[in-house]
Amino acid sequence: MDLSVNLAPKNSRGLLLANPVMTASGTFGYGTEYGDLVDIQKLGAIVCKGTTLEPRPGNPQPRVTETASGVLNAIGFQNVGVAALIAEKAPVWAGWRVPVIVNITANTIEQFGQLAALLNNVKGVSGIEVNISCPNLKSGGMEFGLEPEAAAQVTAAVKKATSLPVIVKLSPNTHRVVEIAAAVAGAGADALTLINTLKGMAIDIYSRQPVLGNLTGGLSGPAIKPVALRMVYEVAGTVQIPIIGCGGIAAGNDAIEFIMAGATAVQVGTATFANPHASLDVLAGIEQFLRQQNINRIADITGAAKH
Ligand SMILES: Cc1cc2nc3c(=O)[nH]c(=O)nc-3n(C[C@H](O)[C@H](O)[C@H](O)COP(=O)(O)O)c2cc1C
């Protein structure tokens, strides 16, 4: 059975995965934390925690709260910073079979370019995932990912600074996702990830205050799967680059839905918190479905639900 996928067919370096199951940024640390629990080398790829130029301490507590069929989080990009990532994490990744993709985030277009340049020739880094769901300080705090022009500018700056495959991760908090996807693809993105978390909040009725220290947070988990699936389906009908589906995937059948909607690969996020093996369970579920259905190549069902 051939499960391999190429996430960057138009990039000379390519991004070949042995199978389409990846971990989602912020839900699998740097991969190293899970080494004793999961055979991480069996995964298609690992996407590390969102990385910034400087280390960040993150948001005030509480940062996570459970909701019906989901989780609200406002971690606030707590991370070690790109210099420590290059010095301490990448040398470990360089010895792995599984490719590691570094998720980057910034508050100016220049910072995005700097991050991409610093990561360009680092051994152990196979690609960059650009999180554009963060405020643009030069534009009154409006998120880059909510405006086609700004999203395209970030993409172009990152592409200019690196020859690594560049995946742009889109925000679902907009009615313009198809337009934004087209702008990002037009600016040279090698692939897209859809979706990041949906903005939400929870209130403690006894303290009469928002539960999260940050007041609002991002909703993830099974609650967002239908929204994510719809966005993948809509965008797949518009762009010619690979799409990575993400949002509420916890089992093989969830992943198959995304692949039939047009995704080339999938990411597993929140499901990992309840079950550290979730991503490998998703992989086993995909294999089981393909075997049952006598399908030899994952590519044979990619986009099958498209009209
Ligand atoms: C605790 C937590 C931290 C996250 N951190 C990041 C991050 O640093 N960068 C990013 O692009 N997405 C981040 N995400 C979003 C996930 O990668 C994913 O897009 C989202 O959770 C939807 O997938 P899921 O429903 O499978 O979790 C985070 C999600 C959670 C729950």
Coordinates of C-alpha atoms and ligand atoms in Angstrom, one line a residue:
M1 CA 0.0 0.0 0.0
D2 CA 1.4 3.4 -1.0
L3 CA 0.7 6.1 1.6
S4 CA 3.4 8.5 0.6
V5 CA 2.6 12.1 -0.2
N6 CA 4.6 15.1 -1.4
L7 CA 3.6 18.3 0.2
A8 CA 5.8 20.5 -2.0
P9 CA 5.8 19.1 -5.5
K10 CA 6.7 22.5 -7.0
N11 CA 9.7 23.0 -4.6
S12 CA 13.1 21.7 -5.7
R13 CA 13.8 20.5 -2.1
G14 CA 10.4 18.7 -2.0
L15 CA 8.7 17.6 1.2
L16 CA 8.1 13.8 0.9
L17 CA 6.2 12.1 3.7
A18 CA 6.0 8.4 4.2
N19 CA 2.4 8.8 5.1
P20 CA -0.1 11.6 5.4
V21 CA -0.4 11.9 9.2
M22 CA 1.3 14.8 10.9
T23 CA 1.0 16.3 14.4
A24 CA -0.5 19.8 14.7
S25 CA 1.6 22.7 16.0
G26 CA 1.3 23.4 19.8
T27 CA 0.0 19.9 20.6
F28 CA 3.1 17.8 20.3
G29 CA 5.8 20.1 21.7
Y30 CA 9.1 19.6 19.8
G31 CA 8.4 15.9 19.3
T32 CA 11.1 15.0 21.8
E33 CA 8.6 15.0 24.7
Y34 CA 6.7 12.1 23.1
G35 CA 9.6 9.9 22.3
D36 CA 9.1 7.5 25.2
L37 CA 5.3 7.3 24.7
V38 CA 4.9 7.0 20.9
D39 CA 7.0 5.6 18.0
I40 CA 7.3 9.1 16.5
Q41 CA 9.4 7.8 13.6
K42 CA 6.3 6.2 12.2
L43 CA 4.6 9.6 11.7
G44 CA 4.4 11.3 8.3
A45 CA 5.8 14.5 9.8
I46 CA 6.0 16.5 13.1
V47 CA 5.1 20.2 13.3
C48 CA 6.7 21.8 16.3
K49 CA 5.3 24.5 18.7
G50 CA 4.9 28.0 17.3
T51 CA 8.4 29.6 17.3
T52 CA 9.2 33.3 17.6
L53 CA 12.4 35.4 17.2
E54 CA 12.7 35.8 21.0
P55 CA 11.6 33.4 23.7
R56 CA 8.1 34.1 25.0
P57 CA 6.6 33.3 28.4
G58 CA 3.0 33.0 27.1
N59 CA -0.3 34.3 28.4
P60 CA -1.5 34.6 32.1
Q61 CA -3.2 31.5 33.6
P62 CA -5.7 29.9 33.1
R63 CA -4.8 29.1 29.6
V64 CA -6.9 26.1 28.8
T65 CA -10.5 25.1 29.5
E66 CA -12.7 22.3 28.2
T67 CA -15.9 22.9 26.3
A68 CA -18.5 20.7 24.8
S69 CA -16.6 18.5 22.3
G70 CA -13.6 20.8 22.4
V71 CA -11.0 22.8 24.1
L72 CA -10.4 26.6 24.3
N73 CA -6.8 27.6 24.6
A74 CA -4.9 30.8 25.0
I75 CA -1.3 29.6 25.5
G76 CA 0.1 32.7 23.9
F77 CA 3.0 31.3 22.0
Q78 CA 5.1 30.2 25.0
N79 CA 8.3 28.9 23.3
V80 CA 12.1 28.8 23.6
G81 CA 12.8 31.2 20.7
V82 CA 14.4 30.4 17.4
A83 CA 18.0 30.5 18.6
A84 CA 17.5 27.8 21.2
L85 CA 15.4 25.8 18.7
I86 CA 18.4 25.8 16.3
A87 CA 21.0 25.1 19.0
E88 CA 19.1 22.5 21.0
K89 CA 16.2 20.9 19.1
A90 CA 17.3 20.8 15.4
P91 CA 20.5 18.7 16.1
V92 CA 18.2 16.0 17.6
W93 CA 15.8 16.2 14.7
A94 CA 18.7 15.8 12.2
G95 CA 19.1 12.2 13.4
W96 CA 15.4 11.4 12.8
R97 CA 13.7 9.7 9.9
V98 CA 10.5 11.7 10.4
P99 CA 10.7 15.2 8.9
V100 CA 10.2 18.1 11.3
I101 CA 8.5 21.2 10.2
V102 CA 9.0 24.4 12.2
N103 CA 5.9 26.5 12.8
I104 CA 6.8 30.2 12.9
T105 CA 4.8 33.2 14.2
A106 CA 5.6 37.0 14.3
N107 CA 4.1 40.4 14.6
T108 CA 5.7 42.1 11.6
I109 CA 6.4 41.0 8.0
E110 CA 10.1 41.6 8.5
Q111 CA 10.2 39.3 11.6
F112 CA 8.6 36.5 9.5
G113 CA 11.3 37.0 6.9
Q114 CA 14.1 36.9 9.6
L115 CA 12.7 33.7 11.1
A116 CA 12.6 32.0 7.7
A117 CA 16.2 33.2 6.9
L118 CA 17.5 31.9 10.2
L119 CA 15.9 28.4 9.6
N120 CA 16.9 28.2 5.9
N121 CA 19.9 25.8 6.1
V122 CA 19.5 24.3 9.5
K123 CA 20.0 20.5 9.5
G124 CA 16.9 18.8 10.9
V125 CA 14.4 21.3 9.6
S126 CA 12.5 20.0 6.6
G127 CA 10.0 22.8 6.1
I128 CA 8.4 25.9 7.5
E129 CA 4.7 26.3 8.5
V130 CA 3.7 29.9 8.8
N131 CA 1.1 30.8 11.4
I132 CA -0.6 34.0 10.1
S133 CA -3.2 34.0 12.9
C134 CA -1.3 36.6 14.8
P135 CA -1.7 40.4 15.1
N136 CA 0.2 42.7 12.7
L137 CA 1.6 45.4 15.0
K138 CA 2.0 47.7 12.0
S139 CA -1.7 47.5 11.1
G140 CA -3.4 48.2 14.4
G141 CA -3.2 44.6 15.6
M142 CA -5.4 43.2 12.8
E143 CA -4.4 39.5 12.2
F144 CA -2.3 38.9 9.0
G145 CA -4.5 35.9 8.3
L146 CA -7.7 37.9 8.0
E147 CA -6.7 40.0 5.0
P148 CA -5.6 38.6 1.6
E149 CA -3.0 41.3 0.9
A150 CA -1.3 41.0 4.3
A151 CA -1.4 37.2 4.1
A152 CA 0.2 37.3 0.7
Q153 CA 2.9 39.8 1.9
V154 CA 3.9 37.4 4.7
T155 CA 4.0 34.5 2.3
A156 CA 6.2 36.4 -0.2
A157 CA 8.6 37.6 2.6
V158 CA 9.0 34.0 3.9
K159 CA 9.4 32.5 0.4
K160 CA 12.1 35.1 -0.4
A161 CA 14.1 34.3 2.7
T162 CA 14.2 30.5 2.3
S163 CA 14.4 27.7 -0.2
L164 CA 12.7 25.4 2.3
P165 CA 9.1 24.3 1.5
V166 CA 6.7 26.8 2.9
I167 CA 3.3 25.8 4.2
V168 CA 0.9 28.7 5.2
K169 CA -1.6 27.9 7.9
L170 CA -4.9 29.7 7.4
S171 CA -7.2 31.2 10.0
P172 CA -10.9 30.1 10.0
N173 CA -12.0 33.4 11.6
T174 CA -13.0 35.0 8.3
H175 CA -15.6 34.6 5.5
R176 CA -12.8 35.3 3.0
V177 CA -10.9 32.0 3.4
V178 CA -11.1 31.1 -0.3
E179 CA -9.9 34.6 -1.4
I180 CA -7.1 34.4 1.2
A181 CA -6.0 30.9 0.1
A182 CA -5.8 32.1 -3.5
A183 CA -3.7 35.1 -2.5
V184 CA -1.3 33.0 -0.4
A185 CA -1.0 30.4 -3.2
G186 CA -0.4 33.3 -5.7
A187 CA 2.4 34.6 -3.4
G188 CA 4.2 31.3 -3.8
A189 CA 3.2 29.1 -0.9
D190 CA 4.1 25.4 -1.5
A191 CA 1.1 24.1 0.6
L192 CA -1.7 25.3 2.9
T193 CA -2.8 24.0 6.3
L194 CA -6.5 24.5 7.1
I195 CA -7.5 25.3 9.9
N196 CA -6.2 27.1 12.9
T197 CA -8.5 27.5 16.0
L198 CA -11.8 29.3 15.9
K199 CA -12.0 32.3 18.2
G200 CA -14.2 31.8 21.3
M201 CA -14.7 32.3 25.0
A202 CA -16.1 30.8 28.2
I203 CA -17.5 32.7 31.3
D204 CA -17.4 31.5 34.9
I205 CA -20.9 32.4 36.1
Y206 CA -19.9 32.4 39.8
S207 CA -16.9 34.7 39.5
R208 CA -18.8 36.5 36.6
Q209 CA -15.5 36.6 34.7
P210 CA -14.1 35.1 31.6
V211 CA -12.5 31.8 32.4
L212 CA -9.3 32.4 30.4
G213 CA -6.7 34.8 31.6
N214 CA -6.5 36.1 28.0
L215 CA -10.4 36.6 28.0
T216 CA -10.7 34.9 24.6
G217 CA -9.1 31.7 23.2
G218 CA -9.0 29.4 20.3
L219 CA -11.5 26.5 20.0
S220 CA -10.2 23.1 18.8
G221 CA -11.2 19.5 18.9
P222 CA -14.2 17.6 17.4
A223 CA -16.5 20.7 17.7
I224 CA -14.7 22.4 14.8
K225 CA -14.3 19.4 12.5
P226 CA -17.3 20.2 10.2
V227 CA -16.1 23.8 9.8
A228 CA -12.6 22.7 9.0
L229 CA -13.9 20.1 6.5
R230 CA -16.1 22.7 4.8
M231 CA -13.1 25.1 4.4
V232 CA -10.8 22.4 3.0
Y233 CA -13.5 21.4 0.5
E234 CA -14.0 25.0 -0.6
V235 CA -10.3 25.8 -0.8
A236 CA -9.5 22.6 -2.6
G237 CA -11.8 23.6 -5.4
T238 CA -9.8 26.9 -5.9
V239 CA -6.0 26.3 -5.4
Q240 CA -3.6 23.9 -7.2
I241 CA -1.2 23.3 -4.2
P242 CA -1.5 20.6 -1.6
I243 CA -3.8 21.2 1.4
I244 CA -3.2 19.8 4.9
G245 CA -6.5 19.3 6.7
C246 CA -6.6 20.0 10.5
G247 CA -9.4 20.3 13.0
G248 CA -11.0 17.7 15.2
I249 CA -9.3 14.7 13.6
A250 CA -9.2 11.9 16.2
A251 CA -9.7 8.7 14.1
G252 CA -8.9 7.3 10.7
N253 CA -12.4 8.0 9.4
D254 CA -12.0 11.7 10.2
A255 CA -8.8 11.8 8.2
I256 CA -10.4 10.0 5.3
E257 CA -13.2 12.6 5.2
F258 CA -10.6 15.4 4.9
I259 CA -8.7 13.5 2.2
M260 CA -11.9 13.0 0.3
A261 CA -12.6 16.8 0.7
G262 CA -9.3 17.4 -1.1
A263 CA -6.6 17.3 1.6
T264 CA -3.3 15.7 0.7
A265 CA -2.4 15.2 4.4
V266 CA -3.8 15.7 7.8
Q267 CA -2.7 17.0 11.2
V268 CA -3.8 15.6 14.6
G269 CA -4.0 18.1 17.4
T270 CA -6.3 18.2 20.5
A271 CA -7.0 14.4 20.2
T272 CA -3.3 13.9 21.4
F273 CA -4.1 15.4 24.8
A274 CA -6.6 12.6 25.7
N275 CA -4.7 9.9 23.8
P276 CA -0.9 10.4 23.1
H277 CA -1.2 7.7 20.4
A278 CA -4.0 9.5 18.6
S279 CA -1.9 10.3 15.5
L280 CA -0.7 6.7 15.1
D281 CA -4.3 5.5 15.7
V282 CA -5.4 7.8 12.9
L283 CA -2.7 6.3 10.6
A284 CA -3.8 2.7 11.5
G285 CA -7.4 3.7 10.8
I286 CA -6.5 5.1 7.4
E287 CA -4.6 1.9 6.5
Q288 CA -7.6 -0.2 7.7
F289 CA -10.1 1.7 5.6
L290 CA -7.9 1.5 2.5
R291 CA -7.4 -2.3 3.0
Q292 CA -11.1 -2.8 3.5
Q293 CA -11.9 -0.8 0.3
N294 CA -9.2 -2.4 -1.8
I295 CA -7.5 0.9 -2.4
N296 CA -3.7 0.7 -3.0
R297 CA -2.8 4.4 -3.2
I298 CA -4.0 7.2 -0.9
A299 CA -3.9 9.4 -4.0
D300 CA -6.8 7.4 -5.5
I301 CA -9.3 8.9 -3.0
T302 CA -7.8 12.5 -2.7
G303 CA -10.6 14.9 -3.5
A304 CA -13.1 12.0 -4.2
A305 CA -16.0 14.1 -2.7
K306 CA -15.4 17.0 -5.1
H307 CA -18.1 17.8 -7.6
Ligands
LIG1 C1 -2.9 24.0 23.2 C2 -2.8 24.4 21.7 C3 -1.7 25.1 21.3 C4 -1.6 25.5 19.9 N1 -0.5 26.2 19.5 C5 -0.4 26.5 18.2 C6 0.7 27.2 17.7 O1 1.7 27.5 18.4 N2 0.8 27.5 16.3 C7 -0.2 27.1 15.5 O2 -0.2 27.4 14.3 N3 -1.3 26.4 15.9 C8 -1.4 26.1 17.2 N4 -2.6 25.4 17.7 C9 -3.6 25.1 16.7 C10 -3.5 23.6 16.3 O3 -2.3 23.4 15.6 C11 -4.7 23.2 15.3 O4 -4.6 24.0 14.2 C12 -6.0 23.3 16.0 O5 -5.9 23.0 17.4 C13 -7.1 22.5 15.3 O6 -6.8 21.1 15.3 P1 -7.4 20.1 16.4 O7 -8.8 20.3 16.5 O8 -6.9 18.7 15.9 O9 -6.7 20.5 17.7 C14 -2.7 25.1 19.0 C15 -3.8 24.3 19.5 C16 -3.8 24.0 20.8 C17 -5.0 23.2 21.3

